[in-house]
Short mmCIF file of C-alpha atoms in Angstrom, two decimals:
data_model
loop_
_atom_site.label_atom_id
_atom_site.label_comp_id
_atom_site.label_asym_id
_atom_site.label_seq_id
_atom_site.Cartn_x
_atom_site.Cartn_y
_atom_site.Cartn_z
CA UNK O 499 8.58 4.02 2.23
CA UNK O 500 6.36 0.99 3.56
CA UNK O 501 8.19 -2.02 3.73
CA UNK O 502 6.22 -5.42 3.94
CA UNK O 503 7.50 -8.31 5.81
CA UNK O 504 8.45 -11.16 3.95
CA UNK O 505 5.67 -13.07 5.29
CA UNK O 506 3.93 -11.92 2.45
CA UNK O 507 6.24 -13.18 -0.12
CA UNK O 508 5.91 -17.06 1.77
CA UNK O 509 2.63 -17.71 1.16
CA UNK O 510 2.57 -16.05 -2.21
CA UNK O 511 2.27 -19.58 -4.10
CA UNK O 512 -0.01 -21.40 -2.03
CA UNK O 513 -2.90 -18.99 -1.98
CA UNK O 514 -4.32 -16.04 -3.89
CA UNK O 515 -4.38 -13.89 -0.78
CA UNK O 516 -1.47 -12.70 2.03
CA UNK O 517 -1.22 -10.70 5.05
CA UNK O 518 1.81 -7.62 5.02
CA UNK O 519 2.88 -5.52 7.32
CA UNK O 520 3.04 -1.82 6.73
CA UNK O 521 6.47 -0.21 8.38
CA UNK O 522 7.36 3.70 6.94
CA UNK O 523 5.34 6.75 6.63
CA UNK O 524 4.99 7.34 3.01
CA UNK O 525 1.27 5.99 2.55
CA UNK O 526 0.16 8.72 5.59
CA UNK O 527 -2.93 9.20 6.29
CA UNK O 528 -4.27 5.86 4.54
CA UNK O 529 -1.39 3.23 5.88
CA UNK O 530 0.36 3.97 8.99
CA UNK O 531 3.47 1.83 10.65
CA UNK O 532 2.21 -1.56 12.39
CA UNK O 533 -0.71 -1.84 9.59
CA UNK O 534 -1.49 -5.11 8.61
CA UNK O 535 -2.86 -5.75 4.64
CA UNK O 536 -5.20 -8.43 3.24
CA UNK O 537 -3.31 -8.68 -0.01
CA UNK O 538 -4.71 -10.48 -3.04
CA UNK O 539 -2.28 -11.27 -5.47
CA UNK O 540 -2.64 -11.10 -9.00
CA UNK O 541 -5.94 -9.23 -10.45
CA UNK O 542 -5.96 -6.13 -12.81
CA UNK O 543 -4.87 -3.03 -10.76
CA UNK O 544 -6.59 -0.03 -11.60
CA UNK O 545 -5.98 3.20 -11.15
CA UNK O 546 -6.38 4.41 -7.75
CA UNK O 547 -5.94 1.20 -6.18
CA UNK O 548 -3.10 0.43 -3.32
CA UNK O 549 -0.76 -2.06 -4.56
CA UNK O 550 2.26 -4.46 -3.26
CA UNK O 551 5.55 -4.23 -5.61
CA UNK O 552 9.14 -5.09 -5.55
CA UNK O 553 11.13 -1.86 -5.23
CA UNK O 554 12.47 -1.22 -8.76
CA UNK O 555 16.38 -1.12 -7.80
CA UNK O 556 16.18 -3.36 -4.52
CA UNK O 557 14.31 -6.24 -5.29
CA UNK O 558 14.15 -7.98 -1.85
CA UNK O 559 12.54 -4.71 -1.21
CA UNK O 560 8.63 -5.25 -0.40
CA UNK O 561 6.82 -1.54 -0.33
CA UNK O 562 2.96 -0.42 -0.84
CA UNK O 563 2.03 2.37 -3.00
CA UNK O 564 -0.62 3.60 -5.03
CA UNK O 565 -1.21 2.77 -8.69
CA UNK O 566 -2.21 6.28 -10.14
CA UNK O 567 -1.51 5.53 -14.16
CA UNK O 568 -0.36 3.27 -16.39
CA UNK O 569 2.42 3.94 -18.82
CA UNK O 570 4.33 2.98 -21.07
CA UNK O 571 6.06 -0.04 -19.51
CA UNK O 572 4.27 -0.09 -16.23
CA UNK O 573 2.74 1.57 -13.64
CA UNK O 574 3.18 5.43 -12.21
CA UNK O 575 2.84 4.91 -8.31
CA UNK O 576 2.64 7.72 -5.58
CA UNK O 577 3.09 7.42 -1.64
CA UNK O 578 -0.11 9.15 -0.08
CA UNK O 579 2.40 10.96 1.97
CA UNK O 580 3.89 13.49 -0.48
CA UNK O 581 6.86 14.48 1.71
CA UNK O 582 8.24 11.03 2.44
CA UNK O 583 8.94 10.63 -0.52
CA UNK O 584 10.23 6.48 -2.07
CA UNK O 585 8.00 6.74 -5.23
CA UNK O 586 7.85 6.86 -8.96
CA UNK O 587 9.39 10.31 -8.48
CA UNK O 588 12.23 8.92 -7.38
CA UNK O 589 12.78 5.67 -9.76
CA UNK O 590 10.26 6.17 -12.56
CA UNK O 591 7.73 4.00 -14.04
CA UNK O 592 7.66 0.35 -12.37
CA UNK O 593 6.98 -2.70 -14.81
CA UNK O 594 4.02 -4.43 -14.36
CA UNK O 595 5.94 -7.67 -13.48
CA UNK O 596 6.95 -5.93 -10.14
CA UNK O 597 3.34 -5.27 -9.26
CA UNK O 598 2.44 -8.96 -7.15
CA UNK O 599 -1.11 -7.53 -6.26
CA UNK O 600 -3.36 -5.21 -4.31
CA UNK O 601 -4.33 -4.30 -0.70
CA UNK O 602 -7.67 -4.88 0.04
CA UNK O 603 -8.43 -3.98 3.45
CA UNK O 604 -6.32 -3.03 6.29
CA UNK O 605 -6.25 -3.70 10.17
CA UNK O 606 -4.56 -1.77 12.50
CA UNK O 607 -3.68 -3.25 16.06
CA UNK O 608 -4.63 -1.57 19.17
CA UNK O 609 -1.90 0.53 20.70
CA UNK O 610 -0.50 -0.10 23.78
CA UNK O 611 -2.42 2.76 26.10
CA UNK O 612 -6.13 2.01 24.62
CA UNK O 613 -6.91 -0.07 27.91
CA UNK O 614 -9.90 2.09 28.69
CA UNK O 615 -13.59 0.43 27.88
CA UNK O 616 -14.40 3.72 25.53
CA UNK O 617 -11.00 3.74 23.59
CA UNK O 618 -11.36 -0.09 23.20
CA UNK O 619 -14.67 0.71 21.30
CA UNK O 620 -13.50 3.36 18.99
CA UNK O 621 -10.64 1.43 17.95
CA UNK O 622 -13.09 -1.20 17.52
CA UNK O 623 -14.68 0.64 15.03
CA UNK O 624 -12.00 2.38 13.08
CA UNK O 625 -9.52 -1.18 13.18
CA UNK O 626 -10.74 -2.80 9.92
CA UNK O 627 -11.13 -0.78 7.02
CA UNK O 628 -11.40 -1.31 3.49
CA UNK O 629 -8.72 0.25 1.53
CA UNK O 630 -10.70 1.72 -1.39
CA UNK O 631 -9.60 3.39 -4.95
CA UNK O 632 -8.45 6.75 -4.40
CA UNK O 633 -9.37 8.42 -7.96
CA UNK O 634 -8.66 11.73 -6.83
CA UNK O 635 -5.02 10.54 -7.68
CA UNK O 636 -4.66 10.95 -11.19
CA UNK O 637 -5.33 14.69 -9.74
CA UNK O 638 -2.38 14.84 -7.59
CA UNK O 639 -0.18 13.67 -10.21
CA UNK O 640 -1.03 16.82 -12.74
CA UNK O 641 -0.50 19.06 -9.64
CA UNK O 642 3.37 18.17 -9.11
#
């Protein structure tokens, strides 16, 4: 599952917005491992959106999922990745206390062998993205 550093839990207080770092493959093909997150804390999640929570039974735990229904007593969240697995299938409906806010957009560094002018430009253009609500999700949840 993607754990966030705890550089996002430091400047929690001071300002509405964070930067995380995405390690784990369960939010393949959105998130992958070295993502970075503009996070805004608080807000109303909505269905469909990519959130930051406390894992349920390890609460140091920082990990990025997506909010695909409420419940009763909190949110239903989903990996993207369906075989990694880390989810609400595994520890049920998380309260909404756990949810500290929602990804926004994400940047993802250049790897270490894009030292050619033309792979410089398409990472260029596919670094910054903004993480949109995936409504399809409510879908994937009726299909398990």
């Amino acid at each position: 599952m993607p754990e966030l550093s705890q550089e996002t839990e430091r400047g929690r207080g001071a300002a509405p917005f964070g930067l995380a770092e995405v390690t784990g493959p369960s939010m393949v093909p959105t998130l992958h491992h070295g993502d970075q997150l503009l996070v805004r804390y608080g807000g109303v999640v909505r269905p469909g959106d990519v959130v930051v929570l406390r894992h349920p039974f390890q609460q140091d735990l920082l990990v990025v999922k997506r909010a695909v229904e409420r419940r009763d007593g909190g949110w239903w969240v989903l990996g993207d990745n369906p075989y990694a697995g880390g989810d609400s299938t595994d520890y049920g409906v998380v309260p909404e206390e756990l949810i500290l806010g929602k990804a926004l957009l994400r940047f993802r560094p250049a790897g270490a062998g894009q030292r050619s002018p033309l792979a410089l430009v398409r990472w260029a253009l596919s670094a910054v993205r903004p993480l949109l609500p995936d409504r399809s999700a409510s879908r994937r949840l009726r299909a398990r």
